[in-house]
Amino acid sequence: MRTIDDYHTVMTKRLILRSVELADAPAMYQWLGDKETVKWLSGEILASIADVEEQAIRGYFWHDIAHTKKYGIALRDTNQLIGGVDFRQNLDNNDAEIGYVLTPAMRGYGYMAEAVTELLHIGFDIINLDSIWISHDLKNTPSRRIPERLNFVNSGQDKQGHVVWMMSKDNYNKQKNE
């Protein structure tokens, strides 16, 4: 059985979803040092590039969890890191959750929709998942744009007050065939 663990690097037309390196710390600091972005993540602004290296890269991106890929999103033509995307596969439920963050200056160019679209392809067409979901804080309207744009179905709120968006394999296949 294939899992997301089989996909170390993923290429799209404009992007590379890849491992994060220590050299990416200055680029990551653009979102981890931004209070408007961090409030939707951990809520803790990292004070320096050294903190990004230690807490974000070594403490999060390099901390392996089975059936979870934590990709850095880089521009294909320059390899410049512009964001991150996680794909957390649940083997028991045959589903996955996608989470994401993008550097503020890179928002509005369709990069995140492109990255998530490729992960939907891997999840449904290759791994054969039943569903993939995205959740975000109710007040985080920028994150809402991705599931709306990609035609996820709003499934209501979870116990933490996050809006949950679901894409079933059937809905994915219908959209793909339209």
Tab-separated table of N, CA and C in Angstrom:
chain	number	residue	atom	x	y	z
A	1	MET	N	0.842	-1.184	0.000
A	1	MET	CA	0.000	0.000	0.000
A	1	MET	C	0.886	1.246	0.000
A	2	ARG	N	0.564	2.173	-0.855
A	2	ARG	CA	1.305	3.430	-0.930
A	2	ARG	C	0.795	4.380	0.149
A	3	THR	N	1.724	5.177	0.667
A	3	THR	CA	1.369	6.227	1.610
A	3	THR	C	2.103	7.495	1.188
A	4	ILE	N	1.786	8.575	1.855
A	4	ILE	CA	2.452	9.845	1.563
A	4	ILE	C	3.947	9.752	1.842
A	5	ASP	N	4.353	8.802	2.673
A	5	ASP	CA	5.774	8.615	2.975
A	5	ASP	C	6.592	8.308	1.719
A	6	ASP	N	5.941	7.824	0.666
A	6	ASP	CA	6.629	7.497	-0.585
A	6	ASP	C	6.952	8.734	-1.433
A	7	TYR	N	6.483	9.902	-1.022
A	7	TYR	CA	6.610	11.115	-1.836
A	7	TYR	C	7.488	12.145	-1.128
A	8	HIS	N	8.785	12.027	-1.326
A	8	HIS	CA	9.738	12.900	-0.652
A	8	HIS	C	9.791	14.281	-1.281
A	9	THR	N	9.672	14.335	-2.586
A	9	THR	CA	9.670	15.597	-3.329
A	9	THR	C	8.535	15.535	-4.339
A	10	VAL	N	7.800	16.623	-4.445
A	10	VAL	CA	6.668	16.699	-5.367
A	10	VAL	C	6.858	17.942	-6.230
A	11	MET	N	6.705	17.778	-7.525
A	11	MET	CA	6.877	18.888	-8.468
A	11	MET	C	5.525	19.280	-9.073
A	12	THR	N	5.326	20.576	-9.226
A	12	THR	CA	4.188	21.099	-9.976
A	12	THR	C	4.764	21.990	-11.079
A	13	LYS	N	3.906	22.642	-11.801
A	13	LYS	CA	4.369	23.508	-12.882
A	13	LYS	C	5.321	24.595	-12.373
A	14	ARG	N	4.972	25.209	-11.221
A	14	ARG	CA	5.766	26.333	-10.716
A	14	ARG	C	6.467	26.066	-9.385
A	15	LEU	N	6.179	24.915	-8.761
A	15	LEU	CA	6.620	24.692	-7.390
A	15	LEU	C	7.358	23.379	-7.204
A	16	ILE	N	8.139	23.339	-6.127
A	16	ILE	CA	8.730	22.103	-5.615
A	16	ILE	C	8.281	21.986	-4.163
A	17	LEU	N	7.650	20.881	-3.832
A	17	LEU	CA	7.350	20.570	-2.436
A	17	LEU	C	8.493	19.671	-1.991
A	18	ARG	N	9.286	20.147	-1.024
A	18	ARG	CA	10.539	19.476	-0.700
A	18	ARG	C	10.828	19.558	0.792
A	19	SER	N	11.890	18.886	1.202
A	19	SER	CA	12.357	18.974	2.584
A	19	SER	C	12.839	20.384	2.864
A	20	VAL	N	12.702	20.783	4.108
A	20	VAL	CA	13.197	22.085	4.544
A	20	VAL	C	14.635	21.924	5.015
A	21	GLU	N	15.459	22.898	4.665
A	21	GLU	CA	16.877	22.901	5.030
A	21	GLU	C	17.164	24.082	5.958
A	22	LEU	N	18.275	24.002	6.695
A	22	LEU	CA	18.649	25.123	7.563
A	22	LEU	C	18.817	26.414	6.772
A	23	ALA	N	19.260	26.307	5.537
A	23	ALA	CA	19.433	27.496	4.700
A	23	ALA	C	18.103	28.204	4.405
A	24	ASP	N	16.984	27.518	4.654
A	24	ASP	CA	15.658	28.106	4.434
A	24	ASP	C	15.196	28.988	5.591
A	25	ALA	N	15.945	29.023	6.686
A	25	ALA	CA	15.506	29.756	7.876
A	25	ALA	C	15.185	31.229	7.605
A	26	PRO	N	16.006	31.975	6.863
A	26	PRO	CA	15.632	33.383	6.608
A	26	PRO	C	14.305	33.516	5.859
A	27	ALA	N	14.060	32.637	4.924
A	27	ALA	CA	12.782	32.679	4.196
A	27	ALA	C	11.618	32.318	5.118
A	28	MET	N	11.802	31.330	5.977
A	28	MET	CA	10.744	30.943	6.922
A	28	MET	C	10.448	32.056	7.922
A	29	TYR	N	11.478	32.801	8.255
A	29	TYR	CA	11.301	33.895	9.209
A	29	TYR	C	10.306	34.934	8.684
A	30	GLN	N	10.141	35.014	7.363
A	30	GLN	CA	9.192	35.960	6.771
A	30	GLN	C	7.762	35.675	7.223
A	31	TRP	N	7.425	34.422	7.491
A	31	TRP	CA	6.086	34.156	8.020
A	31	TRP	C	6.108	33.862	9.507
A	32	LEU	N	7.168	33.262	10.032
A	32	LEU	CA	7.211	32.941	11.461
A	32	LEU	C	7.555	34.153	12.323
A	33	GLY	N	7.976	35.239	11.699
A	33	GLY	CA	8.207	36.491	12.395
A	33	GLY	C	7.103	37.501	12.159
A	34	ASP	N	6.051	37.083	11.448
A	34	ASP	CA	4.929	37.963	11.094
A	34	ASP	C	3.744	37.677	12.012
A	35	LYS	N	3.371	38.642	12.851
A	35	LYS	CA	2.325	38.387	13.854
A	35	LYS	C	0.972	38.047	13.224
A	36	GLU	N	0.662	38.617	12.067
A	36	GLU	CA	-0.624	38.321	11.425
A	36	GLU	C	-0.687	36.885	10.894
A	37	THR	N	0.451	36.314	10.553
A	37	THR	CA	0.492	34.928	10.093
A	37	THR	C	0.569	33.968	11.280
A	38	VAL	N	1.437	34.272	12.214
A	38	VAL	CA	1.694	33.376	13.345
A	38	VAL	C	0.472	33.196	14.239
A	39	LYS	N	-0.396	34.193	14.299
A	39	LYS	CA	-1.577	34.041	15.163
A	39	LYS	C	-2.447	32.856	14.735
A	40	TRP	N	-2.350	32.437	13.475
A	40	TRP	CA	-3.125	31.287	13.006
A	40	TRP	C	-2.345	29.983	13.171
A	41	LEU	N	-1.078	30.069	13.483
A	41	LEU	CA	-0.241	28.880	13.679
A	41	LEU	C	-0.126	28.633	15.176
A	42	SER	N	1.050	28.777	15.707
A	42	SER	CA	1.279	28.538	17.126
A	42	SER	C	0.906	29.734	17.981
A	43	GLY	N	0.848	30.905	17.378
A	43	GLY	CA	0.610	32.120	18.125
A	43	GLY	C	1.883	32.734	18.658
A	44	GLU	N	3.011	32.041	18.513
A	44	GLU	CA	4.286	32.509	19.046
A	44	GLU	C	5.178	33.015	17.919
A	45	ILE	N	5.471	34.298	17.944
A	45	ILE	CA	6.380	34.873	16.957
A	45	ILE	C	7.790	34.437	17.318
A	46	LEU	N	8.520	33.934	16.345
A	46	LEU	CA	9.909	33.574	16.583
A	46	LEU	C	10.764	34.823	16.424
A	47	ALA	N	11.631	35.057	17.397
A	47	ALA	CA	12.347	36.326	17.503
A	47	ALA	C	13.547	36.440	16.587
A	48	SER	N	14.065	35.309	16.085
A	48	SER	CA	15.288	35.377	15.294
A	48	SER	C	15.362	34.213	14.320
A	49	ILE	N	16.279	34.330	13.386
A	49	ILE	CA	16.520	33.236	12.442
A	49	ILE	C	17.038	32.015	13.188
A	50	ALA	N	17.830	32.225	14.234
A	50	ALA	CA	18.310	31.104	15.057
A	50	ALA	C	17.131	30.365	15.693
A	51	ASP	N	16.114	31.097	16.138
A	51	ASP	CA	14.917	30.458	16.696
A	51	ASP	C	14.185	29.654	15.630
A	52	VAL	N	14.129	30.179	14.418
A	52	VAL	CA	13.499	29.452	13.312
A	52	VAL	C	14.257	28.149	13.066
A	53	GLU	N	15.578	28.216	13.027
A	53	GLU	CA	16.384	27.007	12.823
A	53	GLU	C	16.091	25.967	13.896
A	54	GLU	N	16.078	26.397	15.152
A	54	GLU	CA	15.931	25.456	16.262
A	54	GLU	C	14.495	24.964	16.428
A	55	GLN	N	13.554	25.888	16.519
A	55	GLN	CA	12.174	25.514	16.842
A	55	GLN	C	11.381	25.027	15.635
A	56	ALA	N	11.484	25.740	14.523
A	56	ALA	CA	10.664	25.381	13.361
A	56	ALA	C	11.298	24.276	12.527
A	57	ILE	N	12.573	24.428	12.197
A	57	ILE	CA	13.188	23.448	11.300
A	57	ILE	C	13.550	22.177	12.061
A	58	ARG	N	14.409	22.299	13.076
A	58	ARG	CA	14.817	21.099	13.825
A	58	ARG	C	13.674	20.529	14.660
A	59	GLY	N	12.876	21.406	15.271
A	59	GLY	CA	11.830	20.964	16.189
A	59	GLY	C	10.532	20.548	15.535
A	60	TYR	N	10.277	21.009	14.325
A	60	TYR	CA	9.018	20.653	13.660
A	60	TYR	C	9.262	19.944	12.325
A	61	PHE	N	9.856	20.636	11.384
A	61	PHE	CA	10.002	20.064	10.042
A	61	PHE	C	10.881	18.812	10.030
A	62	TRP	N	11.877	18.749	10.890
A	62	TRP	CA	12.754	17.579	10.902
A	62	TRP	C	12.293	16.516	11.894
A	63	HIS	N	11.189	16.747	12.568
A	63	HIS	CA	10.637	15.774	13.511
A	63	HIS	C	9.664	14.877	12.741
A	64	ASP	N	10.115	13.687	12.403
A	64	ASP	CA	9.311	12.789	11.573
A	64	ASP	C	8.149	12.174	12.346
A	65	ILE	N	7.026	12.108	11.670
A	65	ILE	CA	5.832	11.438	12.178
A	65	ILE	C	5.370	10.525	11.053
A	66	ALA	N	5.103	9.274	11.385
A	66	ALA	CA	4.686	8.313	10.358
A	66	ALA	C	3.461	8.822	9.600
A	67	HIS	N	3.522	8.667	8.288
A	67	HIS	CA	2.420	8.994	7.383
A	67	HIS	C	2.081	10.487	7.368
A	68	THR	N	3.066	11.307	7.720
A	68	THR	CA	2.929	12.758	7.656
A	68	THR	C	4.121	13.309	6.897
A	69	LYS	N	3.848	14.107	5.880
A	69	LYS	CA	4.914	14.803	5.160
A	69	LYS	C	4.763	16.289	5.440
A	70	LYS	N	5.874	16.896	5.814
A	70	LYS	CA	5.929	18.331	6.065
A	70	LYS	C	6.842	18.917	4.997
A	71	TYR	N	6.225	19.464	3.976
A	71	TYR	CA	6.964	19.983	2.835
A	71	TYR	C	7.210	21.485	2.981
A	72	GLY	N	8.379	21.909	2.545
A	72	GLY	CA	8.584	23.305	2.265
A	72	GLY	C	8.101	23.539	0.845
A	73	ILE	N	7.485	24.678	0.600
A	73	ILE	CA	7.037	25.026	-0.748
A	73	ILE	C	8.053	26.005	-1.317
A	74	ALA	N	8.683	25.620	-2.406
A	74	ALA	CA	9.708	26.465	-3.034
A	74	ALA	C	9.321	26.750	-4.482
A	75	LEU	N	9.733	27.910	-4.957
A	75	LEU	CA	9.538	28.231	-6.368
A	75	LEU	C	10.455	27.341	-7.196
A	76	ARG	N	9.902	26.752	-8.213
A	76	ARG	CA	10.659	25.784	-9.015
A	76	ARG	C	11.857	26.420	-9.720
A	77	ASP	N	11.709	27.635	-10.193
A	77	ASP	CA	12.799	28.239	-10.965
A	77	ASP	C	13.939	28.782	-10.109
A	78	THR	N	13.698	29.075	-8.819
A	78	THR	CA	14.757	29.634	-7.964
A	78	THR	C	15.057	28.804	-6.723
A	79	ASN	N	14.183	27.846	-6.393
A	79	ASN	CA	14.256	27.047	-5.166
A	79	ASN	C	14.064	27.897	-3.907
A	80	GLN	N	13.548	29.116	-4.051
A	80	GLN	CA	13.268	29.993	-2.910
A	80	GLN	C	12.061	29.468	-2.147
A	81	LEU	N	12.216	29.271	-0.831
A	81	LEU	CA	11.122	28.801	0.016
A	81	LEU	C	10.104	29.918	0.190
A	82	ILE	N	8.823	29.588	-0.046
A	82	ILE	CA	7.765	30.590	0.091
A	82	ILE	C	6.669	30.158	1.054
A	83	GLY	N	6.732	28.924	1.553
A	83	GLY	CA	5.699	28.468	2.471
A	83	GLY	C	5.919	27.030	2.868
A	84	GLY	N	4.902	26.480	3.517
A	84	GLY	CA	4.946	25.090	3.929
A	84	GLY	C	3.572	24.461	3.805
A	85	VAL	N	3.556	23.149	3.597
A	85	VAL	CA	2.297	22.416	3.523
A	85	VAL	C	2.513	21.036	4.147
A	86	ASP	N	1.565	20.637	4.984
A	86	ASP	CA	1.596	19.322	5.630
A	86	ASP	C	0.516	18.440	5.040
A	87	PHE	N	0.829	17.168	4.910
A	87	PHE	CA	-0.132	16.162	4.475
A	87	PHE	C	-0.104	15.076	5.542
A	88	ARG	N	-1.165	15.004	6.350
A	88	ARG	CA	-1.237	14.074	7.472
A	88	ARG	C	-2.234	12.959	7.144
A	89	GLN	N	-1.689	11.819	6.779
A	89	GLN	CA	-2.505	10.679	6.364
A	89	GLN	C	-2.912	9.850	7.575
A	90	ASN	N	-4.191	9.487	7.629
A	90	ASN	CA	-4.715	8.626	8.685
A	90	ASN	C	-5.077	7.283	8.052
A	91	LEU	N	-4.244	6.275	8.305
A	91	LEU	CA	-4.457	4.968	7.684
A	91	LEU	C	-5.743	4.308	8.172
A	92	ASP	N	-6.106	4.499	9.432
A	92	ASP	CA	-7.313	3.876	9.981
A	92	ASP	C	-8.580	4.367	9.296
A	93	ASN	N	-8.633	5.651	8.966
A	93	ASN	CA	-9.832	6.234	8.338
A	93	ASN	C	-9.710	6.364	6.828
A	94	ASN	N	-8.539	6.033	6.290
A	94	ASN	CA	-8.251	6.194	4.860
A	94	ASN	C	-8.554	7.619	4.390
A	95	ASP	N	-8.093	8.580	5.208
A	95	ASP	CA	-8.247	9.980	4.842
A	95	ASP	C	-6.968	10.728	5.179
A	96	ALA	N	-6.976	12.029	4.932
A	96	ALA	CA	-5.816	12.857	5.245
A	96	ALA	C	-6.284	14.280	5.501
A	97	GLU	N	-5.447	15.007	6.244
A	97	GLU	CA	-5.664	16.431	6.472
A	97	GLU	C	-4.509	17.188	5.828
A	98	ILE	N	-4.828	18.309	5.223
A	98	ILE	CA	-3.819	19.196	4.654
A	98	ILE	C	-3.843	20.502	5.440
A	99	GLY	N	-2.657	20.967	5.836
A	99	GLY	CA	-2.501	22.261	6.492
A	99	GLY	C	-1.449	23.053	5.746
A	100	TYR	N	-1.506	24.375	5.790
A	100	TYR	CA	-0.605	25.173	4.964
A	100	TYR	C	-0.362	26.556	5.534
A	101	VAL	N	0.750	27.144	5.075
A	101	VAL	CA	1.100	28.527	5.394
A	101	VAL	C	1.923	29.064	4.226
A	102	LEU	N	1.743	30.350	3.952
A	102	LEU	CA	2.455	30.980	2.842
A	102	LEU	C	3.023	32.324	3.296
A	103	THR	N	4.221	32.636	2.840
A	103	THR	CA	4.832	33.930	3.109
A	103	THR	C	3.881	35.040	2.648
A	104	PRO	N	3.647	36.053	3.480
A	104	PRO	CA	2.678	37.093	3.115
A	104	PRO	C	2.874	37.680	1.716
A	105	ALA	N	4.096	37.944	1.310
A	105	ALA	CA	4.341	38.563	0.000
A	105	ALA	C	4.000	37.647	-1.173
A	106	MET	N	3.833	36.361	-0.925
A	106	MET	CA	3.573	35.405	-2.003
A	106	MET	C	2.100	35.005	-2.116
A	107	ARG	N	1.265	35.604	-1.316
A	107	ARG	CA	-0.168	35.284	-1.358
A	107	ARG	C	-0.822	35.964	-2.549
A	108	GLY	N	-1.847	35.301	-3.070
A	108	GLY	CA	-2.600	35.887	-4.171
A	108	GLY	C	-2.113	35.513	-5.558
A	109	TYR	N	-1.145	34.617	-5.655
A	109	TYR	CA	-0.613	34.199	-6.960
A	109	TYR	C	-1.015	32.768	-7.332
A	110	GLY	N	-1.838	32.135	-6.499
A	110	GLY	CA	-2.296	30.780	-6.791
A	110	GLY	C	-1.325	29.684	-6.405
A	111	TYR	N	-0.259	30.019	-5.695
A	111	TYR	CA	0.732	28.997	-5.325
A	111	TYR	C	0.151	27.925	-4.402
A	112	MET	N	-0.603	28.355	-3.390
A	112	MET	CA	-1.122	27.357	-2.449
A	112	MET	C	-2.166	26.471	-3.113
A	113	ALA	N	-3.013	27.033	-3.941
A	113	ALA	CA	-3.994	26.205	-4.652
A	113	ALA	C	-3.280	25.182	-5.533
A	114	GLU	N	-2.175	25.578	-6.148
A	114	GLU	CA	-1.401	24.668	-6.991
A	114	GLU	C	-0.801	23.525	-6.160
A	115	ALA	N	-0.249	23.863	-4.998
A	115	ALA	CA	0.339	22.840	-4.128
A	115	ALA	C	-0.733	21.877	-3.619
A	116	VAL	N	-1.847	22.410	-3.148
A	116	VAL	CA	-2.923	21.563	-2.613
A	116	VAL	C	-3.536	20.703	-3.718
A	117	THR	N	-3.689	21.253	-4.913
A	117	THR	CA	-4.222	20.483	-6.037
A	117	THR	C	-3.344	19.267	-6.330
A	118	GLU	N	-2.044	19.431	-6.279
A	118	GLU	CA	-1.141	18.294	-6.525
A	118	GLU	C	-1.244	17.264	-5.399
A	119	LEU	N	-1.409	17.724	-4.164
A	119	LEU	CA	-1.582	16.775	-3.047
A	119	LEU	C	-2.917	16.043	-3.143
A	120	LEU	N	-3.940	16.707	-3.655
A	120	LEU	CA	-5.218	16.025	-3.894
A	120	LEU	C	-5.029	14.921	-4.935
A	121	HIS	N	-4.291	15.219	-5.983
A	121	HIS	CA	-4.004	14.214	-7.016
A	121	HIS	C	-3.300	13.002	-6.399
A	122	ILE	N	-2.268	13.234	-5.619
A	122	ILE	CA	-1.546	12.120	-4.986
A	122	ILE	C	-2.473	11.361	-4.046
A	123	GLY	N	-3.211	12.106	-3.221
A	123	GLY	CA	-4.092	11.462	-2.241
A	123	GLY	C	-5.192	10.627	-2.852
A	124	PHE	N	-5.829	11.140	-3.885
A	124	PHE	CA	-6.963	10.424	-4.468
A	124	PHE	C	-6.565	9.491	-5.611
A	125	ASP	N	-5.752	9.955	-6.534
A	125	ASP	CA	-5.436	9.168	-7.725
A	125	ASP	C	-4.371	8.099	-7.484
A	126	ILE	N	-3.468	8.331	-6.548
A	126	ILE	CA	-2.369	7.392	-6.351
A	126	ILE	C	-2.516	6.598	-5.056
A	127	ILE	N	-2.707	7.302	-3.943
A	127	ILE	CA	-2.829	6.615	-2.650
A	127	ILE	C	-4.218	6.013	-2.471
A	128	ASN	N	-5.206	6.546	-3.172
A	128	ASN	CA	-6.580	6.030	-3.153
A	128	ASN	C	-7.296	6.288	-1.821
A	129	LEU	N	-7.179	7.507	-1.320
A	129	LEU	CA	-7.879	7.888	-0.100
A	129	LEU	C	-9.369	8.066	-0.370
A	130	ASP	N	-10.163	7.982	0.690
A	130	ASP	CA	-11.602	8.212	0.583
A	130	ASP	C	-11.956	9.689	0.688
A	131	SER	N	-11.185	10.434	1.514
A	131	SER	CA	-11.460	11.859	1.688
A	131	SER	C	-10.204	12.584	2.163
A	132	ILE	N	-10.196	13.878	1.909
A	132	ILE	CA	-9.133	14.770	2.366
A	132	ILE	C	-9.820	16.007	2.922
A	133	TRP	N	-9.330	16.495	4.049
A	133	TRP	CA	-9.957	17.652	4.670
A	133	TRP	C	-8.934	18.720	5.045
A	134	ILE	N	-9.463	19.921	5.162
A	134	ILE	CA	-8.716	21.112	5.551
A	134	ILE	C	-9.523	21.779	6.659
A	135	SER	N	-8.843	22.266	7.686
A	135	SER	CA	-9.548	23.047	8.701
A	135	SER	C	-8.783	24.332	8.971
A	136	HIS	N	-9.509	25.336	9.443
A	136	HIS	CA	-8.890	26.614	9.783
A	136	HIS	C	-9.734	27.313	10.830
A	137	ASP	N	-9.132	28.226	11.541
A	137	ASP	CA	-9.841	29.030	12.521
A	137	ASP	C	-10.979	29.778	11.820
A	138	LEU	N	-12.085	29.894	12.482
A	138	LEU	CA	-13.263	30.555	11.926
A	138	LEU	C	-12.953	31.966	11.414
A	139	LYS	N	-12.072	32.685	12.097
A	139	LYS	CA	-11.752	34.066	11.719
A	139	LYS	C	-10.646	34.166	10.676
A	140	ASN	N	-10.049	33.055	10.299
A	140	ASN	CA	-8.946	33.067	9.336
A	140	ASN	C	-9.499	32.985	7.914
A	141	THR	N	-10.024	34.088	7.444
A	141	THR	CA	-10.651	34.100	6.116
A	141	THR	C	-9.673	33.858	4.975
A	142	PRO	N	-8.396	34.282	5.051
A	142	PRO	CA	-7.496	33.947	3.938
A	142	PRO	C	-7.337	32.432	3.732
A	143	SER	N	-7.303	31.659	4.813
A	143	SER	CA	-7.175	30.202	4.668
A	143	SER	C	-8.441	29.585	4.086
A	144	ARG	N	-9.555	30.237	4.263
A	144	ARG	CA	-10.825	29.729	3.730
A	144	ARG	C	-10.837	29.743	2.203
A	145	ARG	N	-10.077	30.638	1.608
A	145	ARG	CA	-10.116	30.783	0.150
A	145	ARG	C	-9.650	29.530	-0.589
A	146	ILE	N	-8.708	28.799	-0.015
A	146	ILE	CA	-8.190	27.605	-0.698
A	146	ILE	C	-9.268	26.521	-0.815
A	147	PRO	N	-9.888	26.069	0.280
A	147	PRO	CA	-10.927	25.041	0.097
A	147	PRO	C	-12.116	25.528	-0.725
A	148	GLU	N	-12.455	26.801	-0.608
A	148	GLU	CA	-13.548	27.328	-1.434
A	148	GLU	C	-13.171	27.261	-2.910
A	149	ARG	N	-11.981	27.722	-3.227
A	149	ARG	CA	-11.521	27.759	-4.621
A	149	ARG	C	-11.450	26.358	-5.232
A	150	LEU	N	-11.088	25.370	-4.398
A	150	LEU	CA	-10.926	24.003	-4.890
A	150	LEU	C	-12.181	23.151	-4.714
A	151	ASN	N	-13.273	23.784	-4.339
A	151	ASN	CA	-14.591	23.140	-4.246
A	151	ASN	C	-14.684	22.060	-3.173
A	152	PHE	N	-14.018	22.286	-2.040
A	152	PHE	CA	-14.252	21.449	-0.867
A	152	PHE	C	-15.648	21.788	-0.337
A	153	VAL	N	-16.236	20.887	0.432
A	153	VAL	CA	-17.553	21.098	1.022
A	153	VAL	C	-17.379	21.518	2.478
A	154	ASN	N	-18.033	22.599	2.867
A	154	ASN	CA	-17.987	23.053	4.254
A	154	ASN	C	-18.757	22.044	5.103
A	155	SER	N	-18.062	21.416	6.048
A	155	SER	CA	-18.658	20.379	6.900
A	155	SER	C	-18.972	20.878	8.297
A	156	GLY	N	-18.935	22.192	8.512
A	156	GLY	CA	-19.251	22.748	9.823
A	156	GLY	C	-18.002	23.002	10.646
A	157	GLN	N	-18.208	23.072	11.970
A	157	GLN	CA	-17.107	23.377	12.873
A	157	GLN	C	-16.773	22.175	13.753
A	158	ASP	N	-15.486	22.075	14.107
A	158	ASP	CA	-15.075	21.036	15.052
A	158	ASP	C	-15.151	21.591	16.479
A	159	LYS	N	-14.734	20.791	17.447
A	159	LYS	CA	-14.839	21.185	18.857
A	159	LYS	C	-13.959	22.372	19.222
A	160	GLN	N	-12.913	22.619	18.441
A	160	GLN	CA	-12.031	23.753	18.697
A	160	GLN	C	-12.508	25.039	18.009
A	161	GLY	N	-13.622	24.977	17.323
A	161	GLY	CA	-14.137	26.145	16.622
A	161	GLY	C	-13.505	26.380	15.267
A	162	HIS	N	-12.874	25.343	14.721
A	162	HIS	CA	-12.294	25.449	13.381
A	162	HIS	C	-13.327	25.020	12.339
A	163	VAL	N	-13.329	25.700	11.223
A	163	VAL	CA	-14.177	25.310	10.104
A	163	VAL	C	-13.498	24.136	9.408
A	164	VAL	N	-14.265	23.087	9.135
A	164	VAL	CA	-13.736	21.885	8.490
A	164	VAL	C	-14.316	21.795	7.083
A	165	TRP	N	-13.426	21.610	6.114
A	165	TRP	CA	-13.793	21.484	4.703
A	165	TRP	C	-13.407	20.093	4.238
A	166	MET	N	-14.288	19.410	3.542
A	166	MET	CA	-14.064	18.030	3.133
A	166	MET	C	-14.143	17.898	1.614
A	167	MET	N	-13.247	17.064	1.090
A	167	MET	CA	-13.302	16.664	-0.317
A	167	MET	C	-13.355	15.149	-0.318
A	168	SER	N	-14.420	14.592	-0.859
A	168	SER	CA	-14.514	13.138	-0.986
A	168	SER	C	-13.898	12.717	-2.318
A	169	LYS	N	-13.549	11.462	-2.404
A	169	LYS	CA	-12.999	10.951	-3.659
A	169	LYS	C	-14.019	11.100	-4.788
A	170	ASP	N	-15.300	10.860	-4.492
A	170	ASP	CA	-16.345	11.010	-5.512
A	170	ASP	C	-16.419	12.450	-6.033
A	171	ASN	N	-16.399	13.428	-5.117
A	171	ASN	CA	-16.446	14.824	-5.550
A	171	ASN	C	-15.201	15.202	-6.335
A	172	TYR	N	-14.053	14.707	-5.905
A	172	TYR	CA	-12.803	14.953	-6.620
A	172	TYR	C	-12.904	14.423	-8.046
A	173	ASN	N	-13.379	13.183	-8.195
A	173	ASN	CA	-13.485	12.575	-9.535
A	173	ASN	C	-14.496	13.314	-10.407
A	174	LYS	N	-15.605	13.762	-9.829
A	174	LYS	CA	-16.582	14.530	-10.601
A	174	LYS	C	-15.969	15.813	-11.150
A	175	GLN	N	-15.222	16.520	-10.292
A	175	GLN	CA	-14.587	17.772	-10.719
A	175	GLN	C	-13.532	17.517	-11.799
A	176	LYS	N	-12.795	16.450	-11.610
A	176	LYS	CA	-11.730	16.118	-12.556
A	176	LYS	C	-12.298	15.804	-13.937
A	177	ASN	N	-13.479	15.234	-13.969
A	177	ASN	CA	-14.100	14.831	-15.223
A	177	ASN	C	-14.968	15.903	-15.856
A	178	GLU	N	-15.110	17.049	-15.201
A	178	GLU	CA	-15.940	18.132	-15.765
A	178	GLU	C	-15.186	18.931	-16.796
